[in-house]
PDB file of C-alpha atoms in Angstrom:
ATOM      1  CA  UNK E 224      -0.030  -0.352  -0.096  1.00  0.00           C
ATOM      2  CA  UNK E 225       2.832   2.533   0.855  1.00  0.00           C
ATOM      3  CA  UNK E 226       4.433   1.097  -2.186  1.00  0.00           C
ATOM      4  CA  UNK E 227       2.265   2.708  -4.152  1.00  0.00           C
ATOM      5  CA  UNK E 228       1.587   5.910  -2.538  1.00  0.00           C
ATOM      6  CA  UNK E 229       5.297   6.257  -3.257  1.00  0.00           C
ATOM      7  CA  UNK E 230       5.047   4.964  -7.344  1.00  0.00           C
ATOM      8  CA  UNK E 231       1.772   7.119  -7.721  1.00  0.00           C
ATOM      9  CA  UNK E 232       3.701   9.553  -6.011  1.00  0.00           C
ATOM     10  CA  UNK E 233       7.056   9.652  -8.423  1.00  0.00           C
ATOM     11  CA  UNK E 234       5.070   9.410 -11.611  1.00  0.00           C
ATOM     12  CA  UNK E 235       2.933  11.895 -10.933  1.00  0.00           C
ATOM     13  CA  UNK E 236       6.312  13.618 -10.548  1.00  0.00           C
ATOM     14  CA  UNK E 237       7.755  12.840 -13.478  1.00  0.00           C
ATOM     15  CA  UNK E 238       3.988  13.711 -15.823  1.00  0.00           C
ATOM     16  CA  UNK E 239       4.661  16.543 -13.910  1.00  0.00           C
ATOM     17  CA  UNK E 240       7.731  17.521 -14.401  1.00  0.00           C
ATOM     18  CA  UNK E 241       7.892  16.160 -17.863  1.00  0.00           C
ATOM     19  CA  UNK E 242       5.031  18.181 -18.911  1.00  0.00           C
ATOM     20  CA  UNK E 243       6.681  21.225 -18.101  1.00  0.00           C
ATOM     21  CA  UNK E 244       9.548  21.183 -20.303  1.00  0.00           C
ATOM     22  CA  UNK E 245       6.953  20.554 -22.700  1.00  0.00           C
ATOM     23  CA  UNK E 246       5.730  23.730 -21.805  1.00  0.00           C
ATOM     24  CA  UNK E 247       9.296  25.314 -22.575  1.00  0.00           C
ATOM     25  CA  UNK E 248       9.010  28.462 -24.534  1.00  0.00           C
ATOM     26  CA  UNK E 249      12.992  28.015 -25.879  1.00  0.00           C
ATOM     27  CA  UNK E 250      15.526  25.750 -26.406  1.00  0.00           C
ATOM     28  CA  UNK E 251      18.862  26.576 -26.269  1.00  0.00           C
ATOM     29  CA  UNK E 252      22.718  24.863 -26.932  1.00  0.00           C
ATOM     30  CA  UNK E 253      25.633  26.508 -25.794  1.00  0.00           C
ATOM     31  CA  UNK E 254      23.637  29.722 -25.340  1.00  0.00           C
ATOM     32  CA  UNK E 255      22.077  30.431 -28.398  1.00  0.00           C
ATOM     33  CA  UNK E 256      18.233  30.060 -28.934  1.00  0.00           C
ATOM     34  CA  UNK E 257      18.080  27.277 -31.512  1.00  0.00           C
ATOM     35  CA  UNK E 258      13.630  28.518 -32.019  1.00  0.00           C
ATOM     36  CA  UNK E 259      11.678  30.674 -29.762  1.00  0.00           C
ATOM     37  CA  UNK E 260       7.333  29.969 -29.651  1.00  0.00           C
ATOM     38  CA  UNK E 261       5.887  32.888 -30.421  1.00  0.00           C
ATOM     39  CA  UNK E 262       2.523  34.344 -27.768  1.00  0.00           C
ATOM     40  CA  UNK E 263       0.061  37.085 -27.981  1.00  0.00           C
ATOM     41  CA  UNK E 264       2.394  39.824 -26.127  1.00  0.00           C
ATOM     42  CA  UNK E 265       5.687  39.025 -27.029  1.00  0.00           C
ATOM     43  CA  UNK E 266       5.664  42.130 -30.366  1.00  0.00           C
ATOM     44  CA  UNK E 267       4.487  40.087 -33.511  1.00  0.00           C
ATOM     45  CA  UNK E 268       1.296  41.628 -33.282  1.00  0.00           C
ATOM     46  CA  UNK E 269       1.973  44.008 -36.908  1.00  0.00           C
ATOM     47  CA  UNK E 270       3.050  41.359 -38.170  1.00  0.00           C
ATOM     48  CA  UNK E 271      -0.101  39.002 -37.548  1.00  0.00           C
ATOM     49  CA  UNK E 272      -2.933  41.994 -37.994  1.00  0.00           C
ATOM     50  CA  UNK E 273      -0.962  42.191 -41.644  1.00  0.00           C
ATOM     51  CA  UNK E 274      -1.248  38.279 -41.897  1.00  0.00           C
ATOM     52  CA  UNK E 275      -4.819  38.929 -41.079  1.00  0.00           C
ATOM     53  CA  UNK E 276      -5.348  41.782 -43.782  1.00  0.00           C
ATOM     54  CA  UNK E 277      -3.283  40.346 -46.134  1.00  0.00           C
ATOM     55  CA  UNK E 278      -5.398  37.061 -46.219  1.00  0.00           C
ATOM     56  CA  UNK E 279      -7.335  35.220 -49.252  1.00  0.00           C
ATOM     57  CA  UNK E 280     -10.724  34.239 -47.145  1.00  0.00           C
ATOM     58  CA  UNK E 281     -12.336  33.902 -50.659  1.00  0.00           C
ATOM     59  CA  UNK E 282     -10.611  30.492 -51.942  1.00  0.00           C
ATOM     60  CA  UNK E 283     -13.459  27.013 -51.873  1.00  0.00           C
ATOM     61  CA  UNK E 284     -10.851  24.785 -50.875  1.00  0.00           C
ATOM     62  CA  UNK E 285     -10.217  25.727 -47.479  1.00  0.00           C
ATOM     63  CA  UNK E 286     -11.449  23.818 -44.788  1.00  0.00           C
ATOM     64  CA  UNK E 287     -14.790  25.916 -43.257  1.00  0.00           C
ATOM     65  CA  UNK E 288     -14.396  26.195 -39.619  1.00  0.00           C
ATOM     66  CA  UNK E 289     -11.427  27.110 -37.085  1.00  0.00           C
ATOM     67  CA  UNK E 290      -8.839  26.295 -38.990  1.00  0.00           C
ATOM     68  CA  UNK E 291      -5.039  25.801 -36.438  1.00  0.00           C
ATOM     69  CA  UNK E 292      -1.906  26.097 -37.841  1.00  0.00           C
ATOM     70  CA  UNK E 293       2.132  26.137 -36.918  1.00  0.00           C
ATOM     71  CA  UNK E 294       3.056  28.443 -39.070  1.00  0.00           C
ATOM     72  CA  UNK E 295       7.600  28.592 -38.902  1.00  0.00           C
ATOM     73  CA  UNK E 296      10.383  31.317 -40.319  1.00  0.00           C
ATOM     74  CA  UNK E 297      13.686  32.687 -39.592  1.00  0.00           C
ATOM     75  CA  UNK E 298      13.756  36.862 -39.865  1.00  0.00           C
ATOM     76  CA  UNK E 299      17.349  38.617 -41.590  1.00  0.00           C
ATOM     77  CA  UNK E 300      20.180  39.625 -39.958  1.00  0.00           C
ATOM     78  CA  UNK E 301      18.138  43.010 -41.831  1.00  0.00           C
ATOM     79  CA  UNK E 302      14.482  41.175 -40.440  1.00  0.00           C
ATOM     80  CA  UNK E 303      13.382  40.418 -43.178  1.00  0.00           C
ATOM     81  CA  UNK E 304      11.284  37.388 -43.088  1.00  0.00           C
ATOM     82  CA  UNK E 305      12.371  33.861 -44.986  1.00  0.00           C
ATOM     83  CA  UNK E 306      12.240  30.164 -44.977  1.00  0.00           C
ATOM     84  CA  UNK E 307       8.460  30.324 -43.996  1.00  0.00           C
ATOM     85  CA  UNK E 308       7.453  27.070 -43.319  1.00  0.00           C
ATOM     86  CA  UNK E 309       3.592  26.106 -42.226  1.00  0.00           C
ATOM     87  CA  UNK E 310       1.056  23.374 -41.350  1.00  0.00           C
ATOM     88  CA  UNK E 311      -1.874  22.883 -39.594  1.00  0.00           C
ATOM     89  CA  UNK E 312      -5.372  21.079 -40.219  1.00  0.00           C
ATOM     90  CA  UNK E 313      -6.541  22.746 -43.875  1.00  0.00           C
ATOM     91  CA  UNK E 314      -2.680  21.826 -46.478  1.00  0.00           C
ATOM     92  CA  UNK E 315      -4.384  25.312 -48.442  1.00  0.00           C
ATOM     93  CA  UNK E 316      -4.781  27.446 -45.498  1.00  0.00           C
ATOM     94  CA  UNK E 317      -0.812  26.916 -44.398  1.00  0.00           C
ATOM     95  CA  UNK E 318       0.145  27.464 -47.891  1.00  0.00           C
ATOM     96  CA  UNK E 319      -1.653  30.652 -48.124  1.00  0.00           C
ATOM     97  CA  UNK E 320       0.194  31.922 -44.446  1.00  0.00           C
ATOM     98  CA  UNK E 321       3.384  30.884 -46.657  1.00  0.00           C
ATOM     99  CA  UNK E 322       2.177  32.670 -49.345  1.00  0.00           C
ATOM    100  CA  UNK E 323       1.666  35.631 -47.756  1.00  0.00           C
ATOM    101  CA  UNK E 324       3.586  36.013 -45.041  1.00  0.00           C
ATOM    102  CA  UNK E 325       6.729  35.604 -48.055  1.00  0.00           C
ATOM    103  CA  UNK E 326       5.513  38.579 -50.287  1.00  0.00           C
ATOM    104  CA  UNK E 327       5.459  41.577 -47.151  1.00  0.00           C
ATOM    105  CA  UNK E 328       7.053  44.204 -47.149  1.00  0.00           C
ATOM    106  CA  UNK E 329       8.049  44.009 -43.998  1.00  0.00           C
ATOM    107  CA  UNK E 330      10.596  43.968 -41.810  1.00  0.00           C
ATOM    108  CA  UNK E 331      10.828  43.583 -38.127  1.00  0.00           C
ATOM    109  CA  UNK E 332      12.456  45.934 -36.295  1.00  0.00           C
ATOM    110  CA  UNK E 333      15.590  43.505 -34.950  1.00  0.00           C
ATOM    111  CA  UNK E 334      16.713  46.496 -32.269  1.00  0.00           C
ATOM    112  CA  UNK E 335      12.797  46.416 -30.253  1.00  0.00           C
ATOM    113  CA  UNK E 336      13.256  43.227 -29.340  1.00  0.00           C
ATOM    114  CA  UNK E 337      14.521  41.416 -26.918  1.00  0.00           C
ATOM    115  CA  UNK E 338      17.842  39.542 -26.287  1.00  0.00           C
ATOM    116  CA  UNK E 339      15.138  36.244 -25.335  1.00  0.00           C
ATOM    117  CA  UNK E 340      13.217  36.689 -27.851  1.00  0.00           C
ATOM    118  CA  UNK E 341      16.468  36.542 -31.305  1.00  0.00           C
ATOM    119  CA  UNK E 342      16.776  33.394 -32.454  1.00  0.00           C
ATOM    120  CA  UNK E 343      17.659  31.770 -35.736  1.00  0.00           C
ATOM    121  CA  UNK E 344      13.731  30.115 -35.540  1.00  0.00           C
ATOM    122  CA  UNK E 345      10.257  31.484 -34.713  1.00  0.00           C
ATOM    123  CA  UNK E 346       7.260  29.800 -34.746  1.00  0.00           C
ATOM    124  CA  UNK E 347       3.766  30.982 -34.321  1.00  0.00           C
ATOM    125  CA  UNK E 348      -0.159  29.756 -33.841  1.00  0.00           C
ATOM    126  CA  UNK E 349      -2.173  31.117 -36.162  1.00  0.00           C
ATOM    127  CA  UNK E 350      -6.064  29.914 -36.402  1.00  0.00           C
ATOM    128  CA  UNK E 351      -8.630  31.145 -39.497  1.00  0.00           C
ATOM    129  CA  UNK E 352     -12.308  30.947 -39.175  1.00  0.00           C
ATOM    130  CA  UNK E 353     -14.071  30.022 -42.553  1.00  0.00           C
ATOM    131  CA  UNK E 354     -17.045  30.858 -42.132  1.00  0.00           C
ATOM    132  CA  UNK E 355     -20.230  28.977 -44.182  1.00  0.00           C
ATOM    133  CA  UNK E 356     -20.298  29.814 -47.656  1.00  0.00           C
TER     134      UNK E 356
END
């Protein structure tokens, strides 16, 4: 009975620890941040607005409803968005996200990024609501 409680406590601790590791926002190797997961209050709000404003909602091939995607991209030294790759619930929505971000005439102000936000790649979750047609 006592062993069962210890095993249960150990299991809960391990699952909690592993869950915490999965929530880490950045991975680092040799003090170089490799990837940063972006959220709504991170200073990339203007980029999100430009994506929304330039997204073509008229394509008939989009899946209806809420479509979730993750878009991965890099920033060049001058702040230009490069290497855009998106994947999610609908390949056509992901393709449009890639198209919009790849063709934006927009540069991220690298001086405004905090040191913890400088990375070799960024991941930004995107949710798009496609209404009934």
